[in-house]
Coordinates of C-alpha atoms in Angstrom, one line a residue:
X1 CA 20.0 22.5 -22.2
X2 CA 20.0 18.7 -21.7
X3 CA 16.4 17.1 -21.9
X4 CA 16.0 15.5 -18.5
X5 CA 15.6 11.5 -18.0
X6 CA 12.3 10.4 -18.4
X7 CA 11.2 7.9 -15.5
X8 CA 8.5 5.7 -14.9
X9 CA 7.3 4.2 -11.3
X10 CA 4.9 1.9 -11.4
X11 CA 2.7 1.1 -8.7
X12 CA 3.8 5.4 -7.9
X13 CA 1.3 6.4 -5.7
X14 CA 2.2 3.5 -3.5
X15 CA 4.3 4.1 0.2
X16 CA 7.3 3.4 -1.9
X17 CA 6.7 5.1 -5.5
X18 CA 5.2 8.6 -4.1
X19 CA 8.6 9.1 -2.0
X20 CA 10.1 7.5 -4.4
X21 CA 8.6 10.0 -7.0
X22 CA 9.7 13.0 -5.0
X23 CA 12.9 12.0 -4.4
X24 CA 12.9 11.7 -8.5
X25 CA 11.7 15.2 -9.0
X26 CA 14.7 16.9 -6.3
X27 CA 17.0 15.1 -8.8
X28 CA 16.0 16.5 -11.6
X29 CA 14.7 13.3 -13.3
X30 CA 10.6 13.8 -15.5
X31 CA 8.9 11.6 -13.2
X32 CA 6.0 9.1 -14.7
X33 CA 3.5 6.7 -12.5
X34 CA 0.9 4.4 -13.8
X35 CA -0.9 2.3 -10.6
X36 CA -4.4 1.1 -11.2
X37 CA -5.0 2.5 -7.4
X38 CA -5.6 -0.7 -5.5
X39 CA -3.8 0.3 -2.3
X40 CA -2.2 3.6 -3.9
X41 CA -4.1 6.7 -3.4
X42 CA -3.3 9.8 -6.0
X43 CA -3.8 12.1 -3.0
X44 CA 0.4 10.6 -2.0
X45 CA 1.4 12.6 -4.7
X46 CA 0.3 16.0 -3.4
X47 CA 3.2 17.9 -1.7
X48 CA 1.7 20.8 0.5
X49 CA -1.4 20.7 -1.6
X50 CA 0.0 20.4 -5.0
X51 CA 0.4 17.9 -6.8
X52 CA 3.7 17.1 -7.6
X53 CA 3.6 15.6 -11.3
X54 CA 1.1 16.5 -13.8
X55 CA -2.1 14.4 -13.1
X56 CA -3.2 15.1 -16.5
X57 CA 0.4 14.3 -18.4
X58 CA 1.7 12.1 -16.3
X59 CA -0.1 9.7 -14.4
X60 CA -1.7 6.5 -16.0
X61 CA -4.2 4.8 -14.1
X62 CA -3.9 1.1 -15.9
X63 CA -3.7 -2.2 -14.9
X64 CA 0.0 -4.2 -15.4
X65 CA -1.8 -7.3 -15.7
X66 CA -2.8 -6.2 -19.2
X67 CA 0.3 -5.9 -21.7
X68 CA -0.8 -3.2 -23.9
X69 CA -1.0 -0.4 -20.7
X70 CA 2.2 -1.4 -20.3
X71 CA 3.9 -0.5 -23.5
X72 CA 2.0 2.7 -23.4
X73 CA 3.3 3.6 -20.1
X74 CA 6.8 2.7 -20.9
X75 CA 6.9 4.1 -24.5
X76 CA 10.0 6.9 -24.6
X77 CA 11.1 5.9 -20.8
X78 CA 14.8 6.0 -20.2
X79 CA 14.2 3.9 -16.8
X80 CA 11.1 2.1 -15.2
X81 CA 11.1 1.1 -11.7
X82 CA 8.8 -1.4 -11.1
X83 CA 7.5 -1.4 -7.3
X84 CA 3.6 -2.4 -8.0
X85 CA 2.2 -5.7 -7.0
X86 CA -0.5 -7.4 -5.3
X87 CA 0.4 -7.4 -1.3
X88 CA -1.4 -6.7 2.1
X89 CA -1.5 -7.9 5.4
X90 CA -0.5 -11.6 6.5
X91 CA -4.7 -12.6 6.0
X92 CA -5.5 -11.3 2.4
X93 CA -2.2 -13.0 1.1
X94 CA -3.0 -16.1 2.7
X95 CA -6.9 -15.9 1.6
X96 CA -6.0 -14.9 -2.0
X97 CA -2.8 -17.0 -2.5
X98 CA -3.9 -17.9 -6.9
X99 CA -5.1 -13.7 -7.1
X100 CA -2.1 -12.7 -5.7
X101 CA 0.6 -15.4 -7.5
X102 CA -1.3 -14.7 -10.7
X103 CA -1.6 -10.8 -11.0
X104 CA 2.0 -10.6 -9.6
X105 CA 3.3 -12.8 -12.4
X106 CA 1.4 -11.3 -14.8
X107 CA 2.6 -7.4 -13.7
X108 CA 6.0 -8.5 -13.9
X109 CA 6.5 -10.2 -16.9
X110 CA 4.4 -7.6 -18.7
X111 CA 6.3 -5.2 -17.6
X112 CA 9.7 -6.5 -18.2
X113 CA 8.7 -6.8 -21.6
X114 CA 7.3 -4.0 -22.4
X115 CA 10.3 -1.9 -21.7
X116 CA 12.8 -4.4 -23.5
X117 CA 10.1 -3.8 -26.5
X118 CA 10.3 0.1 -25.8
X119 CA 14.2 -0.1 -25.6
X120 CA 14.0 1.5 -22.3
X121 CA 17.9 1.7 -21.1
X122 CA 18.0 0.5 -17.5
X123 CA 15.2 -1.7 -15.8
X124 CA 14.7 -2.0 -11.7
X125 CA 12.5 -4.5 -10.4
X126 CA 12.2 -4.6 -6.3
X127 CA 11.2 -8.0 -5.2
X128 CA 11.0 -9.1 -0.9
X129 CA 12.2 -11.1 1.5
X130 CA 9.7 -13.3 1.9
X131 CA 10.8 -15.1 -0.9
X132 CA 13.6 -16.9 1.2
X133 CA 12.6 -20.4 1.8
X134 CA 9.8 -21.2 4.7
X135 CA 12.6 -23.6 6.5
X136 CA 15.1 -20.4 7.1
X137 CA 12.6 -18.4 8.8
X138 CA 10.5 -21.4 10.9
X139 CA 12.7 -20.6 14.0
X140 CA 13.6 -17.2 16.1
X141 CA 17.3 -15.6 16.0
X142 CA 18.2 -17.4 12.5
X143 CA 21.9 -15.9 11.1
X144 CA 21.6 -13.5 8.6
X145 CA 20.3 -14.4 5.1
X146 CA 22.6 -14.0 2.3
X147 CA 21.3 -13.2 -1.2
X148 CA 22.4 -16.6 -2.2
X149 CA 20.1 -18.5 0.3
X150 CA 16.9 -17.9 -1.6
X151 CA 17.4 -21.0 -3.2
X152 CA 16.9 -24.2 -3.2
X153 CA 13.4 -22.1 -3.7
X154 CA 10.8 -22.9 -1.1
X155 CA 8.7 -19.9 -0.1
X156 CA 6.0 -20.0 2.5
X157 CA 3.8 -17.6 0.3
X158 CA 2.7 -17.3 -3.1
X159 CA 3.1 -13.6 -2.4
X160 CA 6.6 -14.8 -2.0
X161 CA 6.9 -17.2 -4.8
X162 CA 5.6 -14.5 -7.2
X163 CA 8.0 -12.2 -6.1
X164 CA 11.2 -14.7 -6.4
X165 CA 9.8 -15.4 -10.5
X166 CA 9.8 -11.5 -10.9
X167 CA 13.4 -12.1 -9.6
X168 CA 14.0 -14.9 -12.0
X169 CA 12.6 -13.3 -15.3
X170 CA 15.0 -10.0 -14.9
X171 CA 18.0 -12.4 -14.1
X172 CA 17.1 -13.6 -17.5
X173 CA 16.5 -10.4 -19.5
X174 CA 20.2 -9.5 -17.9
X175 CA 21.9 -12.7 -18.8
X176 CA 20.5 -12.2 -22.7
X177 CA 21.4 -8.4 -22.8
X178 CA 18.2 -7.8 -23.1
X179 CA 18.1 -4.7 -20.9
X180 CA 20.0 -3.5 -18.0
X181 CA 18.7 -4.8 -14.5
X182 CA 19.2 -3.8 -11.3
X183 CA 17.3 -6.1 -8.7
X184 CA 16.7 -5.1 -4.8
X185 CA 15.0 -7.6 -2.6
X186 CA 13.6 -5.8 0.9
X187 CA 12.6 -6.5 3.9
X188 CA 9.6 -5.3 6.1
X189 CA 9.3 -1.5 4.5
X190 CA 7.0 0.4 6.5
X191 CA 6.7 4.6 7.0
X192 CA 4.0 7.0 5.6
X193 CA 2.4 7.5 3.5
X194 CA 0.8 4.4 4.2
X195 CA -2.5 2.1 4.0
X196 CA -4.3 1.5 7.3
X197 CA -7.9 0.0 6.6
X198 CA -8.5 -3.0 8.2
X199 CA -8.6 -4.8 4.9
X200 CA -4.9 -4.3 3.1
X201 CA -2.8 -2.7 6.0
X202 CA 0.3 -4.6 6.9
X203 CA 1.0 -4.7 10.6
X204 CA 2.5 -1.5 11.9
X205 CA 0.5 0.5 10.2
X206 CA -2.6 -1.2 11.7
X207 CA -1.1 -1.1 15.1
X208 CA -1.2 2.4 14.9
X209 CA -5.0 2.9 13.7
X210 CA -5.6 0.8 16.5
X211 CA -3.9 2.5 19.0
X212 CA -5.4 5.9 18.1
X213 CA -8.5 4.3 17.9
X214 CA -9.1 2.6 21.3
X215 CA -10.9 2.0 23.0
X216 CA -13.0 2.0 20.1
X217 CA -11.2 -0.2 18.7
X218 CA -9.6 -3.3 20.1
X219 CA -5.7 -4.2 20.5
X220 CA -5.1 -7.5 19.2
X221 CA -2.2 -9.1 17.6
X222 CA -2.6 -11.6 15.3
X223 CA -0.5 -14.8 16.8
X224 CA 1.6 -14.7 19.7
X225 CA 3.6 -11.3 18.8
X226 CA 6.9 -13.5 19.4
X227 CA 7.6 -13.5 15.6
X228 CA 10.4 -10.6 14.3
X229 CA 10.9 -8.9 11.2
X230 CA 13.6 -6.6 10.2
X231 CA 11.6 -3.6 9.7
X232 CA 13.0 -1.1 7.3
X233 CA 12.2 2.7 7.2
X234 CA 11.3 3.8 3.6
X235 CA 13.9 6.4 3.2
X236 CA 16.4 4.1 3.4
X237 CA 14.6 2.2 0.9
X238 CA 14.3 5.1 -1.3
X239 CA 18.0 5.9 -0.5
X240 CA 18.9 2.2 -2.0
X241 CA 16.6 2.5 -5.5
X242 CA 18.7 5.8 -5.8
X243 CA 22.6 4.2 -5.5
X244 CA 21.4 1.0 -7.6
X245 CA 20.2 3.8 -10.2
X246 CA 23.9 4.9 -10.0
X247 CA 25.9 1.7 -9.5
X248 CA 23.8 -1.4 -8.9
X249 CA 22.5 -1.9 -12.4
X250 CA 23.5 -5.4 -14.0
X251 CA 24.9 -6.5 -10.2
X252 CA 22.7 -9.2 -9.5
X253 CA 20.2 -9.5 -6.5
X254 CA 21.3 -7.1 -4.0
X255 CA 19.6 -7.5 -0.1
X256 CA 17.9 -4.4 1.2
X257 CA 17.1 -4.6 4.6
X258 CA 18.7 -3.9 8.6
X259 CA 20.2 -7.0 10.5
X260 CA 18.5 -6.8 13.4
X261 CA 15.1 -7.5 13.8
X262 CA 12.1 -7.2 16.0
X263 CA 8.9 -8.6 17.8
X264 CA 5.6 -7.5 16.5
X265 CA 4.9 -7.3 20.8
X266 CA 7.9 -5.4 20.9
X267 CA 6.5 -3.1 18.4
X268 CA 3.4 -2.8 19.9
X269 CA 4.7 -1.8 22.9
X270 CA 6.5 0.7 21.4
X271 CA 3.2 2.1 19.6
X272 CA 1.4 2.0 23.0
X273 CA 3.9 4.6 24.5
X274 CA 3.8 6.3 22.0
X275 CA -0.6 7.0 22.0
X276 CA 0.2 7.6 25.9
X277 CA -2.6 5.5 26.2
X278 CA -3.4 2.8 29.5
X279 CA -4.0 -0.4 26.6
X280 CA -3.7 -4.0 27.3
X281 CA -2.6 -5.9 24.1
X282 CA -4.6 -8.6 23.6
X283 CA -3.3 -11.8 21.1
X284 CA -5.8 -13.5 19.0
X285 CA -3.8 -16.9 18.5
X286 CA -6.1 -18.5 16.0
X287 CA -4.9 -16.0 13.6
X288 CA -1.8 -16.6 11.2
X289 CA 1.6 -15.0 12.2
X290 CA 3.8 -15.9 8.8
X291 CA 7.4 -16.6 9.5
X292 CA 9.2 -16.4 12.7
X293 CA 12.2 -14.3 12.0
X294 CA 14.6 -13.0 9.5
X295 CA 17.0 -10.5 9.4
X296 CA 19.5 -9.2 6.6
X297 CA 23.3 -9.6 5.6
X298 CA 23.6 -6.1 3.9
X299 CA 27.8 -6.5 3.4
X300 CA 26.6 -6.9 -0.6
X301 CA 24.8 -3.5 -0.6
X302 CA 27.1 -1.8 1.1
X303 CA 30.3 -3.3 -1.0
X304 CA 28.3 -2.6 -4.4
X305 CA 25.6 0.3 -3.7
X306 CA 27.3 1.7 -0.5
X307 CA 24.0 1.6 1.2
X308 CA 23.5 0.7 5.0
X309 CA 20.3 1.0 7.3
X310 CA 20.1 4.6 8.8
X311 CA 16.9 5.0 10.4
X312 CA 16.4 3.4 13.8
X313 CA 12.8 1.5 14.7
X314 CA 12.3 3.9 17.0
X315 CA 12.7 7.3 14.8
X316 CA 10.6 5.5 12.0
X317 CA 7.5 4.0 14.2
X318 CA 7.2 8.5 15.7
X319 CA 7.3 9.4 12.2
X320 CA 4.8 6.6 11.0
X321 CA 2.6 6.9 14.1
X322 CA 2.3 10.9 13.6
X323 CA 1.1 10.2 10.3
X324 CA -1.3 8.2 10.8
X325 CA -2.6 9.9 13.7
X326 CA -3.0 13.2 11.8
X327 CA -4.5 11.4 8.8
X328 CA -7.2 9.9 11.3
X329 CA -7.7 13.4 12.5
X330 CA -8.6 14.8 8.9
X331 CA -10.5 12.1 7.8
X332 CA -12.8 12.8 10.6
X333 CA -13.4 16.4 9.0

């Protein structure tokens, strides 16, 4: 009987990593996750109350930012998929720009080399749009970024900067044969399980707490709500790690991400229908709002992974909503 491929997620108990680390498990693959817990929580890797790796065996909770938990994790891997990293809403990225550049530098690099030290076979690092230059994405409606068009380099972010020298260092390890890369930059990736305190939720998530919560809480969008993003249900996210696993290793960058986007009022609007509550959204324009708009060019993930965005805004916001209702509801138990 063949010994099954051993896998390692990190930052696994993440939105990403625990579907990710399901999805894993229905293929057969021995599935691994170190996250130090930040935003992750380990109850995201409970299916119908059990959980669905051995929390004793198989789950590290480390820090990347320290080399040596890195080797450890990634000793005996065949594959590491490396999703963790510092990132929240718009206001702690922008009010922790050195944390964030720092620890996502750090995580990386450690992390890359610790699994070129291990001799792990194949090496996938997910890095984000918002490492396209600030210029691109200063106006509404903007064409459709190609993978190409990250550089000249000029993100608005360090969140985004960090991300893009994550980027960077794999291209490297690739072009020296050091290990076998595959790299996917996303868009906006939202769904459950998600985070929704006020502190690190990104914004449709917190849309949602709100919603349930008024009146007791207020409705407010940060900035005018007229900036888009090009939302991106995590299945198909999921469905994209999967097909680079299979034929996107050693590709170069490859853009995951829908090519349409939409208005953070537009979504709100959306979210208020769906509470089938009477809520006037209120704008708080003092706040940040990030980048105006981007959407994706996905022709390369389609020609190379044959992947294409399958869930609509509207299927993915019910699903996300319903979570986050019911996780309200048990919290309150």
């Amino acid at each position: 009987m063949q010994n099954k491929l051993k896998v390692l997620v990190t930052g696994g108990a993440g939105l990403i990593g625990s579907n990710l680390a399901k999805k894993l498990i229905e293929l057969n693959y021995e599935v691994f996750v170190i996250d130090n817990l930040w935003r992750g929580k380990k109850e995201n890797l409970f299916h119908n109350n059990k959980e669905i790796i051995d929390l004793k065996t198989n789950f590290y909770q480390h820090d990347l930012k320290d080399y040596n938990n890195c080797l450890e994790a990634s000793k005996d891997m065949d594959i590491v998929i490396h999703l963790a990293d510092i990132v929240a809403g718009i206001n702690y990225v922008f009010d922790n720009e050195l944390f964030v550049y720092r620890s996502n530098v750090l995580m990386n690099s450690n992390m890359i080399h610790a699994a070129i030290k291990n001799k792990v076979n194949k090496f996938i690092y997910v890095g984000t749009a918002c490492s396209y230059p600030a210029e691109m994405q200063s106006e509404l409606n903007p064409p459709p970024f190609k993978e190409e068009d990250v550089y000249p380099a000029n993100p608005e972010s360090s969140y985004g900067w960090s991300k893009l020298m994550g980027e960077y260092e794999c291209e490297l390890a690739q072009k020296t044969n050091s290990i076998e890369v595959g790299i996917l930059r996303l868009h906006n990736v939202y769904g459950p399980p998600c985070e929704i305190s006020p502190e690190k939720s990104q914004v449709i998530p917190a849309l949602c707490r709100k919603a349930i919560n008024f009146p007791n809480e207020e409705f407010i969008i940060w900035g005018s709500g007229e900036q888009k993003r090009a939302f991106l249900y995590v299945d198909d996210v999921i469905k994209g790690i999967i097909q680079t696993l299979d034929r996107g290793m050693n590709k170069g960058v490859i853009q995951i991400g829908p090519s349409e986007s939409t208005s953070i009022t537009s979504i709100a609007e959306k979210i208020v229908n769906l509470s089938n509550k009477e809520i006037n959204i209120q704008y708080d324009l003092t706040k940040p709002e990030g980048d105006k708009d981007r959407i994706a060019d996905w022709s390369k993930a389609k020609s190379v992974i044959d992947w294409e965005p399958k869930i609509s805004i509207e299927e993915g916001l019910k699903k996300t909503f319903d979570w986050v209702h019911s996780y309200i509801e048990l919290s309150k138990k």
